[in-house]
Amino acid sequence: MSVNYNPLVSRRFPNLIRIGNFHKAVTLNELHQETQSVRMRNDDEEFNCQSWVMTVLKSLAEDGWLTNAQSATGADATTEGILEAEDDEK
């Protein structure tokens, strides 16, 4: 991924979900490492990018980066975004 990549200007970017602030000082490199530690299970047909996001949110809460409430808010907003995107495709 390009260092200057900005997903907000991509035509493929559906929406931004704000879930709050981290509960400890975090560098972008630490966040990158934390998210990369969540494996994308390509061998599981039911696991997709939305599943990965949900797993990352849960992991961030378990590790104390987010509260459980923030994780749940992010998961709910992700689900709503998926449903809205599906409605737009019809």
PDB file of C-alpha atoms in Angstrom:
ATOM      1  CA  MET A   1       0.000   0.000   0.000  1.00  0.00           C
ATOM      2  CA  SER A   2       1.276   3.442  -0.867  1.00  0.00           C
ATOM      3  CA  VAL A   3       2.371   5.630   2.021  1.00  0.00           C
ATOM      4  CA  ASN A   4       0.252   8.468   0.620  1.00  0.00           C
ATOM      5  CA  TYR A   5      -2.807   6.306  -0.070  1.00  0.00           C
ATOM      6  CA  ASN A   6      -6.023   7.970   1.078  1.00  0.00           C
ATOM      7  CA  PRO A   7      -9.007   5.581   1.083  1.00  0.00           C
ATOM      8  CA  LEU A   8     -11.415   8.463   1.694  1.00  0.00           C
ATOM      9  CA  VAL A   9     -11.020   9.630  -1.912  1.00  0.00           C
ATOM     10  CA  SER A  10     -11.390   6.181  -3.454  1.00  0.00           C
ATOM     11  CA  ARG A  11     -14.538   5.486  -5.489  1.00  0.00           C
ATOM     12  CA  ARG A  12     -14.629   2.092  -3.782  1.00  0.00           C
ATOM     13  CA  PHE A  13     -14.759   3.598  -0.278  1.00  0.00           C
ATOM     14  CA  PRO A  14     -18.357   3.196   0.974  1.00  0.00           C
ATOM     15  CA  ASN A  15     -18.345   5.151   4.244  1.00  0.00           C
ATOM     16  CA  LEU A  16     -16.349   6.161   7.292  1.00  0.00           C
ATOM     17  CA  ILE A  17     -17.214   4.668  10.662  1.00  0.00           C
ATOM     18  CA  ARG A  18     -15.984   6.554  13.708  1.00  0.00           C
ATOM     19  CA  ILE A  19     -15.953   4.465  16.853  1.00  0.00           C
ATOM     20  CA  GLY A  20     -14.034   6.678  19.278  1.00  0.00           C
ATOM     21  CA  ASN A  21     -10.535   7.218  20.580  1.00  0.00           C
ATOM     22  CA  PHE A  22      -8.018   4.649  21.708  1.00  0.00           C
ATOM     23  CA  HIS A  23      -7.604   4.326  25.450  1.00  0.00           C
ATOM     24  CA  LYS A  24      -3.831   4.395  25.270  1.00  0.00           C
ATOM     25  CA  ALA A  25      -1.239   6.173  23.154  1.00  0.00           C
ATOM     26  CA  VAL A  26      -0.931   4.295  19.878  1.00  0.00           C
ATOM     27  CA  THR A  27       1.336   4.822  16.905  1.00  0.00           C
ATOM     28  CA  LEU A  28       0.232   4.047  13.370  1.00  0.00           C
ATOM     29  CA  ASN A  29       2.882   1.316  13.273  1.00  0.00           C
ATOM     30  CA  GLU A  30       1.465  -0.310  16.433  1.00  0.00           C
ATOM     31  CA  LEU A  31      -2.047  -0.208  14.980  1.00  0.00           C
ATOM     32  CA  HIS A  32      -0.756  -1.724  11.754  1.00  0.00           C
ATOM     33  CA  GLN A  33       0.932  -4.548  13.680  1.00  0.00           C
ATOM     34  CA  GLU A  34      -2.172  -5.157  15.791  1.00  0.00           C
ATOM     35  CA  THR A  35      -4.459  -5.403  12.770  1.00  0.00           C
ATOM     36  CA  GLN A  36      -2.008  -7.599  10.862  1.00  0.00           C
ATOM     37  CA  SER A  37      -2.056 -10.049  13.757  1.00  0.00           C
ATOM     38  CA  VAL A  38      -5.686 -10.864  12.898  1.00  0.00           C
ATOM     39  CA  ARG A  39      -5.508 -13.587  10.290  1.00  0.00           C
ATOM     40  CA  MET A  40      -7.638 -13.443   7.144  1.00  0.00           C
ATOM     41  CA  ARG A  41      -9.090 -16.947   7.013  1.00  0.00           C
ATOM     42  CA  ASN A  42      -9.139 -17.545   3.261  1.00  0.00           C
ATOM     43  CA  ASP A  43      -9.799 -21.242   3.851  1.00  0.00           C
ATOM     44  CA  ASP A  44     -13.188 -20.415   5.422  1.00  0.00           C
ATOM     45  CA  GLU A  45     -15.809 -19.603   2.763  1.00  0.00           C
ATOM     46  CA  GLU A  46     -17.972 -17.747   5.295  1.00  0.00           C
ATOM     47  CA  PHE A  47     -15.135 -15.502   6.499  1.00  0.00           C
ATOM     48  CA  ASN A  48     -14.917 -12.245   4.555  1.00  0.00           C
ATOM     49  CA  CYS A  49     -13.619  -8.703   4.966  1.00  0.00           C
ATOM     50  CA  GLN A  50     -16.567  -7.773   7.190  1.00  0.00           C
ATOM     51  CA  SER A  51     -15.814 -10.764   9.414  1.00  0.00           C
ATOM     52  CA  TRP A  52     -12.210  -9.584   9.593  1.00  0.00           C
ATOM     53  CA  VAL A  53     -13.282  -6.070  10.680  1.00  0.00           C
ATOM     54  CA  MET A  54     -15.497  -7.539  13.406  1.00  0.00           C
ATOM     55  CA  THR A  55     -12.613  -9.728  14.594  1.00  0.00           C
ATOM     56  CA  VAL A  56     -10.238  -6.742  14.651  1.00  0.00           C
ATOM     57  CA  LEU A  57     -12.714  -4.669  16.693  1.00  0.00           C
ATOM     58  CA  LYS A  58     -13.107  -7.509  19.189  1.00  0.00           C
ATOM     59  CA  SER A  59      -9.330  -7.954  19.397  1.00  0.00           C
ATOM     60  CA  LEU A  60      -8.780  -4.226  19.986  1.00  0.00           C
ATOM     61  CA  ALA A  61     -11.288  -4.343  22.853  1.00  0.00           C
ATOM     62  CA  GLU A  62      -9.760  -7.496  24.337  1.00  0.00           C
ATOM     63  CA  ASP A  63      -6.322  -5.853  24.273  1.00  0.00           C
ATOM     64  CA  GLY A  64      -7.614  -2.667  25.931  1.00  0.00           C
ATOM     65  CA  TRP A  65      -7.255  -0.370  22.934  1.00  0.00           C
ATOM     66  CA  LEU A  66     -11.035   0.156  22.757  1.00  0.00           C
ATOM     67  CA  THR A  67     -13.841  -0.321  25.240  1.00  0.00           C
ATOM     68  CA  ASN A  68     -16.324  -3.130  24.680  1.00  0.00           C
ATOM     69  CA  ALA A  69     -18.940  -0.450  23.978  1.00  0.00           C
ATOM     70  CA  GLN A  70     -16.768   1.099  21.256  1.00  0.00           C
ATOM     71  CA  SER A  71     -16.177  -2.314  19.729  1.00  0.00           C
ATOM     72  CA  ALA A  72     -19.926  -3.000  19.722  1.00  0.00           C
ATOM     73  CA  THR A  73     -20.648   0.435  18.228  1.00  0.00           C
ATOM     74  CA  GLY A  74     -18.130  -0.242  15.468  1.00  0.00           C
ATOM     75  CA  ALA A  75     -19.601  -3.679  14.803  1.00  0.00           C
ATOM     76  CA  ASP A  76     -23.151  -2.278  14.644  1.00  0.00           C
ATOM     77  CA  ALA A  77     -22.091   0.548  12.324  1.00  0.00           C
ATOM     78  CA  THR A  78     -20.243  -1.910  10.087  1.00  0.00           C
ATOM     79  CA  THR A  79     -23.349  -4.075   9.825  1.00  0.00           C
ATOM     80  CA  GLU A  80     -25.485  -1.021   9.024  1.00  0.00           C
ATOM     81  CA  GLY A  81     -22.991   0.034   6.349  1.00  0.00           C
ATOM     82  CA  ILE A  82     -23.125  -3.412   4.765  1.00  0.00           C
ATOM     83  CA  LEU A  83     -26.929  -3.352   4.712  1.00  0.00           C
ATOM     84  CA  GLU A  84     -26.964   0.152   3.206  1.00  0.00           C
ATOM     85  CA  ALA A  85     -24.499  -0.915   0.513  1.00  0.00           C
ATOM     86  CA  GLU A  86     -26.669  -3.930  -0.320  1.00  0.00           C
ATOM     87  CA  ASP A  87     -29.722  -1.642  -0.623  1.00  0.00           C
ATOM     88  CA  ASP A  88     -27.795   0.660  -2.981  1.00  0.00           C
ATOM     89  CA  GLU A  89     -27.018  -2.284  -5.254  1.00  0.00           C
ATOM     90  CA  LYS A  90     -30.720  -3.002  -5.834  1.00  0.00           C
TER      91      LYS A  90
END
